[in-house]
Amino acid sequence: MHTFQMLRARTPDDAVRLAAASPETLPHPVRFLAGGTTLVDLMKLDVEQPQQVIDINRLPFDQVEQTADGGLNIGALVRNSDLANHPLVMQRYPVLSQALLSGASAQLRNMATTGGNLLQRTRCVYFRDTATACNKRQPGSGCAAMDGFHRNLAILGISDQCIATNPSDMNVALTALEATIHVQGAGGARMIPINDFYLLPGATPQRETVLAPGELVTHVSLTAPVANAGSTYLKLRDRASYEFALSSAAVLIGVSGGRISHARVALGGVGTRPWRSPEAEAVLQGAAPNLDTFAHAAAASVRDARTHRDNAFKVDLIQRCLVQALKVAVSPAQRSA
C-alpha cells in the first residue's frame, strides 16, 4: 500500500471543500472513505493509490427517512444490513432488501454502505491484478480478459476495451426501482437518475459514473411504491453465499384486468453496468402474464448480447433467471395459463 494523507470531514461542506482543495495534478488525488470494504482492499492491492483519503463517517448520512410523498430517502452512510432490515424497506421495497441480503457476508454487510455499494468496483481478476493488462485500471494498457478468464464477465454493454461486470446486487434492485442519486460537489448539489449514473465502458472504461472529481454521494431517494405491484430479486451463482452473481434479475410487475400494467426489469451479473432492460419491459407491458410472455421478454433482454468463449452460457442463464423471477413476482392468482 502506498502512503497517503488521512483527513476527516465533520460536515458535508467540509468534505466537499477538502476534496476540492486536493491538487489537480495528482493522478488520484482524493477518495472518500465510508465502510472501506472495497476501497481498502484495492489500496492494499495497489489498484487504488490515493494521495488523500477523506473519512466521511461522521457526516449525518446514516438515516432512512420517509418522504412526504410516500417515498424514502436513504443516507449514503446507511449500512447494508441496516437498510436490508429496515421495516419500511422490507414492507414497501422487498426487492431491495432481498438484493442486499444476497450480497457478501453478514460481516461485510455490517460495514458496507449505500454510497460505497453504488460505487463498488468490478471483480474482474485482471482489474485487481496490477501485473496484467486492464484498460479500466490503466487506460490504453489492453484487456487481458478478452482472451483470458472471462466466465464471470459481461455480455451486455461491452466494448472492445472492457468486458467487466458491475458486481453489485443492490445496484440492480435500485435500477428496477428507478432510484435517484443525490450528490454534492464544489458546483453545488444535483440529482442523477440511476439510469444516467453509470457509463458504458466504450473507449473510456476507466470512467464508470458521471460523478465529477470530488463529488460526494449524499443520499438515494425512492419514489412511493407502485400499488399492488409484486417484486423479487433472484440471484444465480456458483455457491449459496458470499459469491457474486453469474446472473440476477430484479423485477417489479403489476397486473390489472388480466394484463400487465406495470413492468420494470433490471439484470445483474451480465452487464457492464446495472442493466435496465427496456426491451423486456416493452414485451411485458400490456401483455397477459403467462410463461410465453415471460419467455419472449427474456429473449428480448439478450437481443444485443455479445459473448466470448467462456461466457456464452450466460445468454441462456439470464433468460431462465428472468423468467423465474417474473413467475415469482406475479402471484399465482394473477398469472394466466
Coordinates of C-alpha atoms in Angstrom, one line a residue:
M1 CA 0.0 0.0 0.0
H2 CA 1.3 3.5 -0.9
T3 CA 1.5 6.2 1.7
F4 CA -1.4 8.7 1.8
Q5 CA -2.7 11.6 3.9
M6 CA -5.8 10.9 6.0
L7 CA -8.3 13.7 6.5
R8 CA -11.6 13.7 8.5
A9 CA -14.6 15.7 7.3
R10 CA -17.0 16.9 10.0
T11 CA -19.7 18.4 7.8
P12 CA -20.8 17.8 4.1
D13 CA -19.5 21.2 3.2
D14 CA -16.2 20.3 4.9
A15 CA -15.9 17.1 2.8
V16 CA -16.6 18.9 -0.4
R17 CA -14.1 21.7 0.5
L18 CA -11.4 19.2 1.4
A19 CA -11.9 17.3 -1.9
A20 CA -11.9 20.5 -4.0
A21 CA -8.7 21.6 -2.3
S22 CA -6.8 18.5 -3.5
P23 CA -4.1 19.2 -6.0
E24 CA -5.4 18.7 -9.5
T25 CA -2.1 17.4 -10.8
L26 CA -2.2 14.2 -8.7
P27 CA -3.4 11.2 -10.7
H28 CA -5.7 10.0 -7.8
P29 CA -5.9 13.0 -5.5
V30 CA -8.7 12.0 -3.3
R31 CA -11.0 9.2 -2.2
F32 CA -13.9 9.3 0.3
L33 CA -13.8 6.6 2.9
A34 CA -17.0 5.2 4.3
G35 CA -17.2 1.4 5.1
G36 CA -14.0 0.8 3.2
T37 CA -14.9 -2.7 2.2
T38 CA -13.9 -2.1 -1.4
L39 CA -11.5 0.9 -1.2
V40 CA -9.2 -0.5 1.4
D41 CA -8.9 -3.9 -0.4
L42 CA -8.0 -2.1 -3.6
M43 CA -5.5 0.1 -1.8
K44 CA -3.8 -3.0 -0.4
L45 CA -3.5 -4.3 -3.9
D46 CA -2.2 -1.0 -5.3
V47 CA -5.1 -0.8 -7.7
E48 CA -6.2 2.4 -5.9
Q49 CA -3.3 4.7 -4.9
P50 CA -5.0 7.9 -3.5
Q51 CA -2.7 10.6 -2.1
Q52 CA -5.5 11.7 0.1
V53 CA -8.3 9.8 1.8
I54 CA -11.2 11.7 3.4
D55 CA -13.1 9.9 6.2
I56 CA -16.8 10.8 5.9
N57 CA -18.1 8.5 8.6
R58 CA -19.0 11.5 10.9
L59 CA -21.4 13.0 8.3
P60 CA -25.1 12.9 9.0
F61 CA -26.0 10.5 6.2
D62 CA -26.9 7.4 8.3
Q63 CA -30.7 7.6 8.3
V64 CA -33.6 6.1 6.3
E65 CA -36.4 8.6 6.2
Q66 CA -39.9 8.5 4.8
T67 CA -40.7 11.4 2.5
A68 CA -43.9 13.4 2.3
D69 CA -44.9 11.7 -0.9
G70 CA -44.5 8.2 0.5
G71 CA -41.0 7.6 -0.8
L72 CA -37.8 7.1 1.0
N73 CA -34.5 9.0 1.4
I74 CA -31.6 6.6 2.2
G75 CA -28.5 8.2 3.5
A76 CA -25.2 7.4 1.8
L77 CA -23.8 6.0 5.1
V78 CA -26.6 3.7 5.9
R79 CA -25.1 0.2 6.4
N80 CA -26.3 -2.5 4.0
S81 CA -27.5 -4.7 6.9
D82 CA -29.5 -1.8 8.5
L83 CA -31.1 -1.0 5.1
A84 CA -32.0 -4.6 4.3
N85 CA -33.7 -5.0 7.7
H86 CA -35.4 -1.6 7.9
P87 CA -39.1 -2.1 8.4
L88 CA -40.1 0.3 5.6
V89 CA -37.7 -1.3 3.1
M90 CA -38.9 -4.8 4.0
Q91 CA -42.5 -3.8 3.7
R92 CA -42.5 -1.5 0.7
Y93 CA -39.3 -2.4 -1.3
P94 CA -38.7 -6.1 -0.6
V95 CA -36.8 -6.4 -3.8
L96 CA -34.1 -4.1 -2.3
S97 CA -34.0 -6.0 0.9
Q98 CA -33.6 -9.3 -0.9
A99 CA -30.8 -7.9 -3.1
L100 CA -28.9 -6.6 -0.1
L101 CA -29.2 -9.8 1.8
S102 CA -28.0 -11.8 -1.1
G103 CA -24.7 -9.9 -1.3
A104 CA -21.4 -10.6 0.5
S105 CA -21.3 -11.8 4.1
A106 CA -23.1 -10.6 7.3
Q107 CA -19.8 -9.1 8.5
L108 CA -19.3 -7.2 5.2
R109 CA -23.0 -6.0 5.2
N110 CA -22.5 -4.6 8.7
M111 CA -19.7 -2.3 7.3
A112 CA -20.6 -1.6 3.7
T113 CA -22.6 1.5 3.0
T114 CA -25.2 2.6 0.5
G115 CA -22.9 5.1 -1.1
G116 CA -20.0 2.7 -1.2
N117 CA -22.1 0.0 -2.8
L118 CA -23.2 2.4 -5.5
L119 CA -19.5 2.9 -6.4
Q120 CA -18.4 -0.8 -5.9
R121 CA -15.7 -1.7 -8.4
T122 CA -15.7 -4.7 -10.7
R123 CA -14.4 -8.1 -9.5
C124 CA -12.7 -8.8 -12.9
V125 CA -9.5 -10.6 -11.8
Y126 CA -7.4 -8.6 -14.3
F127 CA -8.6 -5.3 -12.8
R128 CA -7.3 -6.4 -9.4
D129 CA -4.0 -7.8 -10.6
T130 CA -1.6 -5.0 -11.4
A131 CA 0.8 -7.4 -13.2
T132 CA -1.8 -7.8 -16.1
A133 CA -3.3 -5.5 -18.7
C134 CA -6.5 -3.7 -17.8
N135 CA -7.9 -0.6 -19.6
K136 CA -10.1 0.1 -16.7
R137 CA -7.2 0.3 -14.2
Q138 CA -4.6 1.7 -16.6
P139 CA -6.1 3.2 -19.8
G140 CA -4.5 2.1 -23.0
S141 CA -2.8 -1.0 -21.5
G142 CA -5.2 -3.5 -23.1
C143 CA -7.7 -6.0 -21.8
A144 CA -6.3 -9.4 -20.7
A145 CA -9.9 -10.6 -20.0
M146 CA -10.8 -10.8 -23.7
D147 CA -8.7 -13.9 -24.3
G148 CA -8.3 -14.9 -20.6
F149 CA -10.6 -15.8 -17.8
H150 CA -14.0 -14.2 -18.6
R151 CA -16.5 -16.7 -17.5
N152 CA -17.9 -14.3 -14.9
L153 CA -17.8 -11.2 -17.1
A154 CA -20.4 -9.2 -19.1
I155 CA -22.3 -10.0 -22.3
L156 CA -24.3 -6.7 -22.4
G157 CA -22.9 -3.2 -22.9
I158 CA -19.3 -4.4 -23.6
S159 CA -16.8 -2.7 -25.8
D160 CA -13.5 -3.7 -27.4
Q161 CA -11.8 -2.1 -24.4
C162 CA -13.6 -3.7 -21.5
I163 CA -16.0 -6.6 -20.6
A164 CA -16.0 -6.1 -16.8
T165 CA -19.3 -6.5 -14.9
N166 CA -20.8 -4.3 -12.3
P167 CA -20.8 -6.6 -9.3
S168 CA -23.4 -5.1 -7.0
D169 CA -26.7 -6.7 -6.1
M170 CA -28.1 -3.5 -4.5
N171 CA -27.5 -1.5 -7.7
V172 CA -29.7 -3.9 -9.7
A173 CA -32.6 -3.5 -7.3
L174 CA -32.2 0.3 -7.3
T175 CA -32.2 0.3 -11.1
A176 CA -35.5 -1.6 -11.2
L177 CA -36.8 0.9 -8.5
E178 CA -35.7 3.8 -10.7
A179 CA -33.8 5.4 -7.8
T180 CA -32.3 8.9 -7.9
I181 CA -28.7 9.6 -6.7
H182 CA -28.2 12.9 -4.9
V183 CA -24.6 14.3 -4.9
Q184 CA -22.9 17.4 -3.7
G185 CA -19.8 19.0 -5.1
A186 CA -18.0 22.3 -5.5
G187 CA -20.5 23.3 -8.1
G188 CA -23.5 22.6 -5.7
A189 CA -26.0 19.8 -5.4
R190 CA -27.6 17.8 -8.2
M191 CA -29.8 14.8 -8.7
I192 CA -29.0 12.0 -11.1
P193 CA -31.4 9.2 -12.1
I194 CA -29.7 5.9 -11.7
N195 CA -30.2 5.1 -15.3
D196 CA -28.0 8.0 -16.1
F197 CA -25.5 7.5 -13.3
Y198 CA -23.4 4.6 -14.8
L199 CA -21.4 4.9 -18.0
L200 CA -20.9 2.2 -20.6
P201 CA -17.2 1.4 -21.0
G202 CA -16.8 2.4 -24.6
A203 CA -13.3 3.8 -25.2
T204 CA -13.0 5.1 -21.7
P205 CA -13.7 2.2 -19.3
Q206 CA -11.8 3.9 -16.5
R207 CA -14.8 6.3 -16.2
E208 CA -17.6 4.3 -14.6
T209 CA -20.0 7.0 -13.5
V210 CA -20.9 10.6 -14.3
L211 CA -19.6 11.8 -10.9
A212 CA -17.2 14.8 -11.3
P213 CA -13.9 14.7 -9.3
G214 CA -14.6 15.5 -5.7
E215 CA -18.4 15.0 -5.9
L216 CA -19.9 13.3 -2.8
V217 CA -22.9 11.0 -2.8
T218 CA -25.2 12.2 0.0
H219 CA -28.3 10.0 -0.3
V220 CA -30.5 8.0 -2.6
S221 CA -34.2 8.6 -3.0
L222 CA -37.0 6.2 -4.0
T223 CA -40.5 7.2 -5.1
A224 CA -43.6 5.7 -3.4
P225 CA -44.0 2.1 -4.3
V226 CA -46.5 1.2 -7.1
A227 CA -49.7 -0.1 -5.6
N228 CA -50.4 -3.8 -5.9
A229 CA -47.1 -4.5 -7.8
G230 CA -45.2 -7.7 -7.0
S231 CA -41.4 -7.8 -7.0
T232 CA -38.5 -10.1 -6.4
Y233 CA -34.7 -10.3 -6.7
L234 CA -33.3 -13.6 -8.0
K235 CA -29.6 -14.3 -7.9
L236 CA -27.8 -17.3 -9.6
R237 CA -24.3 -18.0 -8.5
D238 CA -21.7 -20.8 -8.2
R239 CA -22.3 -21.3 -4.4
A240 CA -25.0 -20.4 -2.0
S241 CA -23.4 -17.5 -0.1
Y242 CA -20.7 -14.9 -0.3
E243 CA -20.5 -15.1 -4.0
F244 CA -21.1 -12.7 -6.9
A245 CA -23.9 -13.2 -9.4
L246 CA -23.4 -15.1 -12.6
S247 CA -26.9 -13.7 -13.4
S248 CA -29.5 -11.9 -11.4
A249 CA -32.8 -10.2 -12.1
A250 CA -34.8 -7.6 -10.2
V251 CA -38.4 -7.2 -11.4
L252 CA -41.4 -5.2 -10.4
I253 CA -44.6 -6.2 -12.1
G254 CA -48.3 -5.1 -11.6
V255 CA -51.3 -6.8 -13.2
S256 CA -54.7 -5.1 -13.8
G257 CA -57.6 -6.6 -15.6
G258 CA -55.6 -9.7 -16.7
R259 CA -52.9 -7.6 -18.3
I260 CA -49.5 -6.4 -17.1
S261 CA -50.0 -2.8 -16.2
H262 CA -46.5 -2.0 -14.8
A263 CA -43.2 -3.7 -15.6
R264 CA -39.6 -2.8 -14.5
V265 CA -36.8 -5.2 -15.3
A266 CA -33.1 -4.9 -14.3
L267 CA -30.4 -7.5 -14.7
G268 CA -27.1 -8.2 -12.9
G269 CA -24.0 -10.3 -13.5
V270 CA -24.4 -9.8 -17.3
G271 CA -23.9 -6.1 -17.9
T272 CA -21.1 -3.6 -17.6
R273 CA -23.4 -1.6 -15.5
P274 CA -26.6 -2.5 -13.6
W275 CA -28.7 -3.4 -16.7
R276 CA -32.1 -1.9 -17.2
S277 CA -34.0 -3.8 -20.0
P278 CA -36.5 -1.6 -21.8
E279 CA -36.7 -4.4 -24.4
A280 CA -38.1 -6.8 -21.8
E281 CA -40.4 -4.2 -20.3
A282 CA -41.9 -3.4 -23.8
V283 CA -42.8 -7.0 -24.3
L284 CA -44.4 -7.3 -20.8
Q285 CA -46.3 -4.0 -20.8
G286 CA -50.0 -4.7 -21.7
A287 CA -49.4 -8.4 -22.3
A288 CA -51.0 -11.4 -20.5
P289 CA -48.9 -12.5 -17.5
N290 CA -48.1 -16.0 -18.7
L291 CA -45.0 -18.1 -19.4
D292 CA -45.0 -17.3 -23.2
T293 CA -44.9 -13.6 -22.4
F294 CA -42.1 -14.1 -19.8
A295 CA -40.1 -16.1 -22.3
H296 CA -40.5 -13.5 -25.1
A297 CA -39.4 -10.8 -22.6
A298 CA -36.4 -12.8 -21.6
A299 CA -35.4 -13.3 -25.2
A300 CA -35.7 -9.6 -25.9
S301 CA -33.5 -8.8 -23.0
V302 CA -30.5 -10.5 -24.6
R303 CA -31.1 -9.4 -28.2
D304 CA -27.9 -7.3 -28.1
A305 CA -25.7 -9.7 -26.2
R306 CA -22.1 -10.2 -27.3
T307 CA -20.3 -13.2 -25.8
H308 CA -16.8 -14.5 -25.5
R309 CA -15.5 -18.1 -25.4
D310 CA -16.4 -19.0 -21.9
N311 CA -19.4 -16.7 -21.0
A312 CA -21.8 -17.6 -23.8
F313 CA -23.8 -19.7 -21.3
K314 CA -25.0 -16.5 -19.7
V315 CA -27.3 -15.8 -22.7
D316 CA -29.4 -18.8 -21.7
L317 CA -28.8 -18.5 -17.9
I318 CA -30.1 -14.9 -17.7
Q319 CA -33.2 -15.8 -19.7
R320 CA -34.0 -18.6 -17.3
C321 CA -33.3 -16.3 -14.3
L322 CA -35.6 -13.6 -15.6
V323 CA -38.5 -16.0 -16.4
Q324 CA -38.3 -17.5 -12.9
A325 CA -38.2 -14.0 -11.3
L326 CA -41.3 -12.9 -13.3
K327 CA -43.1 -16.1 -12.2
V328 CA -42.3 -15.4 -8.6
A329 CA -43.2 -11.7 -8.8
V330 CA -46.6 -12.3 -10.3
S331 CA -48.9 -14.0 -7.9
P332 CA -50.4 -17.4 -9.0
A333 CA -53.9 -15.7 -8.9
Q334 CA -52.7 -13.1 -11.4
R335 CA -50.9 -15.5 -13.7
S336 CA -52.7 -16.7 -16.8
A337 CA -52.2 -20.0 -18.5

